[in-house]
Coordinates of C-alpha atoms in Angstrom, one line a residue:
X417 CA 74.9 36.4 72.9
X418 CA 75.6 34.8 76.3
X419 CA 77.5 37.9 77.5
X420 CA 74.8 39.8 76.7
X421 CA 72.4 37.6 78.2
X422 CA 74.4 38.1 81.4
X423 CA 74.6 41.2 81.7
X424 CA 71.2 41.3 81.4
X425 CA 70.9 39.4 84.9
X426 CA 73.1 41.0 86.4
X427 CA 71.6 44.6 85.6
X428 CA 69.9 45.8 88.9
X429 CA 66.2 46.0 88.0
X430 CA 64.3 49.2 89.4
X431 CA 60.7 49.3 89.6
X432 CA 59.0 52.8 88.6
X433 CA 57.6 53.3 91.9
X434 CA 61.3 53.1 93.2
X435 CA 62.7 55.4 90.5
X436 CA 59.9 58.3 91.6
X437 CA 60.9 57.7 94.7
X438 CA 64.7 58.8 93.7
X439 CA 63.5 61.4 91.4
X440 CA 61.5 63.2 94.3
X441 CA 64.5 63.1 96.7
X442 CA 66.7 64.5 94.1
X443 CA 63.9 67.2 93.9
X444 CA 63.1 67.5 97.6
X445 CA 67.1 68.3 97.6
X446 CA 67.5 70.8 94.9
X447 CA 64.3 72.8 96.2
X448 CA 66.1 72.7 99.7
X449 CA 69.2 74.0 98.5
X450 CA 67.7 77.0 96.3
X451 CA 65.4 78.2 99.5
X452 CA 69.1 78.3 101.4
X453 CA 70.6 80.2 98.5
X454 CA 67.1 81.9 98.4
X455 CA 66.8 82.9 101.9
X456 CA 70.8 84.3 102.3
X457 CA 69.9 86.2 99.1
X458 CA 66.8 88.0 100.8
X459 CA 68.4 88.6 103.9
X460 CA 71.4 90.4 102.4
X461 CA 69.2 92.7 99.6
X462 CA 66.8 93.3 102.5
X463 CA 69.7 94.7 104.7
X464 CA 71.5 96.8 101.8
X465 CA 68.1 98.1 101.2
X466 CA 66.9 99.5 105.1
X467 CA 70.5 100.6 105.1
X468 CA 69.8 102.6 102.1
X469 CA 66.6 103.5 102.8
X470 CA 67.5 105.0 106.5
X471 CA 65.3 102.3 107.7
X472 CA 68.2 101.1 110.1
X473 CA 71.6 103.6 110.8
X474 CA 74.6 102.4 108.7
X475 CA 77.0 103.1 111.3
X476 CA 75.7 100.8 113.6
X477 CA 74.5 97.9 111.6
X478 CA 76.9 98.2 108.9
X479 CA 75.7 97.2 105.0
X480 CA 76.8 94.5 102.5
X481 CA 78.4 96.9 100.3
X482 CA 80.6 98.3 103.1
X483 CA 81.3 94.8 104.6
X484 CA 82.7 94.1 100.7
X485 CA 84.4 97.3 100.5
X486 CA 86.1 96.3 104.0
X487 CA 87.3 93.2 103.0
X488 CA 88.9 94.4 99.9
X489 CA 90.7 96.9 101.9
X490 CA 91.4 94.1 104.6
X491 CA 93.0 91.7 102.0
X492 CA 96.0 94.9 101.6
X493 CA 96.4 94.6 105.9
X494 CA 97.2 91.3 107.0
X495 CA 93.9 89.8 107.0
X496 CA 95.5 86.2 105.7
X497 CA 97.9 86.6 109.2
X498 CA 94.7 87.5 111.3
X499 CA 92.7 84.7 109.8
X500 CA 95.6 82.0 110.1
X501 CA 96.5 82.8 113.4
X502 CA 92.7 82.2 114.4
X503 CA 92.5 78.9 112.5
X504 CA 95.3 77.6 113.9
X505 CA 94.3 78.3 117.7
X506 CA 91.1 76.8 116.7
X507 CA 92.1 73.6 114.9
X508 CA 94.8 73.1 117.5
X509 CA 92.7 73.4 120.3
X510 CA 90.0 71.3 119.0
X511 CA 92.2 68.9 117.8
X512 CA 93.8 68.6 121.4
X513 CA 90.7 68.6 123.7
X514 CA 88.8 65.9 121.3
X515 CA 92.2 63.5 121.9
X516 CA 91.7 64.2 125.2
X517 CA 88.0 63.3 125.2
X518 CA 88.2 59.9 123.7
X519 CA 91.2 58.8 126.0
X520 CA 89.5 60.1 129.2
X521 CA 86.0 58.5 128.2
X522 CA 88.1 55.4 127.1
X523 CA 89.2 55.8 130.7
X524 CA 85.9 56.2 132.3
X525 CA 84.6 53.4 130.3
X526 CA 87.4 50.6 131.2
X527 CA 87.1 52.0 134.6
X528 CA 83.3 51.9 136.6
X529 CA 84.8 52.8 140.0
X530 CA 86.6 56.0 138.7
X531 CA 83.4 56.7 136.2
X532 CA 81.3 57.2 139.5
X533 CA 83.9 58.9 141.2
X534 CA 84.5 61.4 138.6
X535 CA 81.0 61.8 137.0
X536 CA 80.0 64.9 139.9
X537 CA 82.8 66.3 138.7
X538 CA 82.2 66.4 135.3
X539 CA 78.8 67.8 135.6
X540 CA 80.4 70.8 137.8
X541 CA 82.8 71.5 135.2
X542 CA 80.6 71.5 132.6
X543 CA 78.5 73.9 134.1
X544 CA 81.5 76.6 135.0
X545 CA 81.3 79.4 132.8
X546 CA 84.9 78.8 131.3
X547 CA 85.4 82.8 130.7
X548 CA 85.7 82.9 134.8
X549 CA 88.9 81.0 134.4
X550 CA 90.3 83.7 132.0
X551 CA 92.6 85.8 134.5
X552 CA 94.0 82.9 136.4
X553 CA 94.9 81.4 132.4
X554 CA 96.4 84.2 131.6
X555 CA 98.9 84.2 134.9
X556 CA 99.4 80.6 134.4
X557 CA 100.2 80.7 131.0
X558 CA 100.8 84.0 129.8
X559 CA 99.0 86.3 126.9
X560 CA 99.2 84.7 123.8
X561 CA 98.2 81.8 122.0
X562 CA 99.2 79.5 124.5
X563 CA 96.6 81.1 126.7
X564 CA 93.9 80.8 123.6
X565 CA 94.4 77.3 123.1
X566 CA 93.8 76.1 126.8
X567 CA 90.6 78.7 126.8
X568 CA 89.7 76.3 123.6
X569 CA 90.5 72.8 125.4
X570 CA 88.7 73.8 128.3
X571 CA 85.5 74.3 126.9
X572 CA 85.7 71.7 124.5
X573 CA 87.1 68.8 126.6
X574 CA 84.3 68.0 129.0
X575 CA 81.7 68.0 126.1
X576 CA 83.7 65.9 124.0
X577 CA 83.9 63.2 127.6
X578 CA 80.6 63.4 128.2
X579 CA 79.7 62.8 124.8
X580 CA 81.7 60.0 123.8
X581 CA 81.4 58.3 127.2
X582 CA 77.5 58.3 126.6
X583 CA 78.0 56.7 123.2
X584 CA 80.3 54.1 124.6
X585 CA 77.6 53.2 127.7
X586 CA 75.2 53.1 125.3
X587 CA 76.5 50.0 123.2
X588 CA 74.1 46.7 123.2
X589 CA 75.0 45.1 126.5
X590 CA 74.2 41.2 125.3
X591 CA 76.9 42.2 122.9
X592 CA 79.3 43.0 125.3
X593 CA 78.6 40.2 127.2
X594 CA 78.5 37.7 124.2
X595 CA 82.2 38.7 123.6
X596 CA 82.8 38.0 127.1
X597 CA 81.8 34.6 126.7
X598 CA 83.6 33.7 124.1
X599 CA 86.8 34.8 125.9
X600 CA 87.4 38.1 124.5
X601 CA 89.8 41.0 126.5
X602 CA 88.8 44.4 127.3
X603 CA 90.8 45.5 125.2
X604 CA 88.9 43.6 122.3
X605 CA 85.6 44.5 123.3
X606 CA 87.1 48.1 123.4
X607 CA 88.8 47.9 119.9
X608 CA 86.2 45.4 117.9
X609 CA 83.0 46.2 119.6
X610 CA 83.2 49.8 121.2
X611 CA 85.3 52.2 119.4
X612 CA 83.5 50.9 116.4
X613 CA 79.8 50.9 117.3
X614 CA 80.4 54.5 118.4
X615 CA 82.0 55.6 115.5
X616 CA 78.7 57.6 114.8
X617 CA 78.5 59.3 118.5
X618 CA 81.9 60.1 117.9
X619 CA 81.9 62.1 114.6
X620 CA 78.2 64.0 116.5
X621 CA 80.5 65.1 118.9
X622 CA 83.2 66.4 116.8
X623 CA 80.6 68.3 115.0
X624 CA 79.0 70.0 118.5
X625 CA 83.1 70.4 119.5
X626 CA 83.9 72.9 116.5
X627 CA 81.5 75.3 117.1
X628 CA 82.5 75.4 120.9
X629 CA 86.2 75.3 119.8
X630 CA 85.5 78.5 117.6
X631 CA 83.6 79.9 120.6
X632 CA 86.6 79.3 122.6
X633 CA 88.9 80.8 120.4
X634 CA 86.9 83.9 120.1
X635 CA 86.5 84.1 124.0
X636 CA 90.5 83.8 124.3
X637 CA 91.3 86.0 122.1
X638 CA 88.8 88.8 123.4
X639 CA 90.9 87.8 126.7
X640 CA 94.6 87.5 126.1
X641 CA 95.4 88.2 121.8
X642 CA 97.6 90.5 120.3
X643 CA 96.2 89.2 116.4
X644 CA 93.7 87.1 115.5
X645 CA 89.5 87.4 113.9
X646 CA 88.5 88.3 117.7
X647 CA 91.4 91.2 118.5
X648 CA 90.0 92.5 115.3
X649 CA 85.9 92.1 116.8
X650 CA 87.0 93.9 119.8
X651 CA 89.6 96.4 118.7
X652 CA 87.1 97.6 116.1
X653 CA 84.0 97.6 118.7
X654 CA 86.4 99.8 120.3
X655 CA 87.1 102.3 118.1
X656 CA 83.5 102.4 116.6
X657 CA 84.3 100.5 113.1
X658 CA 81.1 98.3 113.0
X659 CA 82.3 97.9 109.0
X660 CA 85.5 95.8 110.6
X661 CA 83.6 94.1 113.4
X662 CA 81.0 92.6 111.2
X663 CA 83.5 91.5 108.0
X664 CA 85.2 90.0 111.0
X665 CA 82.2 88.3 111.9
X666 CA 81.6 87.2 108.5
X667 CA 85.4 86.1 107.6
X668 CA 84.7 83.8 111.0
X669 CA 81.4 82.2 109.8
X670 CA 82.7 81.0 106.2
X671 CA 85.8 79.5 108.4
X672 CA 83.6 77.8 110.5
X673 CA 81.5 76.6 108.4
X674 CA 84.3 75.0 105.7
X675 CA 85.7 73.4 108.8
X676 CA 82.1 71.9 109.8
X677 CA 82.2 70.8 105.9
X678 CA 85.3 69.0 106.6
X679 CA 84.2 67.1 109.2
X680 CA 80.9 66.4 107.4
X681 CA 82.9 64.7 104.7
X682 CA 85.1 62.8 106.9
X683 CA 81.6 61.8 108.7
X684 CA 80.0 60.6 105.6
X685 CA 83.4 58.6 104.1
X686 CA 83.8 56.8 107.8
X687 CA 80.0 55.5 108.1
X688 CA 80.0 54.6 104.5
X689 CA 83.4 52.2 105.2
X690 CA 82.2 51.3 108.4
X691 CA 78.9 49.7 107.0

C-alpha cells in the first residue's frame, strides 16, 4: 500500500491542456512529414508525366524511369567505387577544415591583437572565388585526391573560422569577468565557459560546412579528378548522357542528406548532454 502511495506521489501530473498541446505537436510533426513526402512524390510523378507526354524533352531532362534504369546499370559499373571516392574526399575535407577552423578560431579569440590584424584578410579570403585557385592547386599538389581535398578545405575553413569565432565572441562578457575575478586562467575560461557555451554555434557551423564540403568536393572533381560523382557528372555532360548526369546528382543528394542527418543526430545528443 505504501509503495502504491509513493508511486502515485512520484507520478508526474499532466494537465488536459498539456496533453492537448503534446498531441497537437505530434499531429503537426506527422502533417509536416506527410507534406514533405507528398511534395516529393508529386514532383517525381509530374516529371515522369511531363516527359511521357512530351511537355519536356526526355533527352535533355531525363526522367525518373530513366534515372532508375541508369542506377540499376551503374550498380554493375563501379558506381560504389565512384561514390566511395567522393565520400572519402568530402569527409576528409570536412573534418580537416572543421579542426583547423576550431583551432584558428581559438587562437584568434586568445589574442585580440592577432584577431584585429587578421580580420581583414579573413573577409577578403571569404569573398575570394575559390575556383579561381584551381589551376594553382593543380600545380601545387597535382591532379587527384589531394587537389580535391585542398579545394574543399579552402572553401570550408574560412567560413568555419568566422562562424565559430563569432560564437566565442558572443559569450556573455559578464560571465568572463566573473571567472576572471575568481582567479580563473584564460585556459580555464576557454574550456569551462567559451567552448561549452559555443557548442550550439559550433554545431551550426558544422551543418553549414557540410554543404560547403560537398560544393568543394564536386568543384574539385570538375577540375582535377579521374573518379568520383563529379567526374561522372562532367563526363555525362561531355557525351550528352543526361541520364548519367541526373542519376549522379540524385546519388549525390542522397549522400549529402545522410551526412547532414548524421551531424543532426550528433547535435541532438550533444545538446541533450550539454543541457
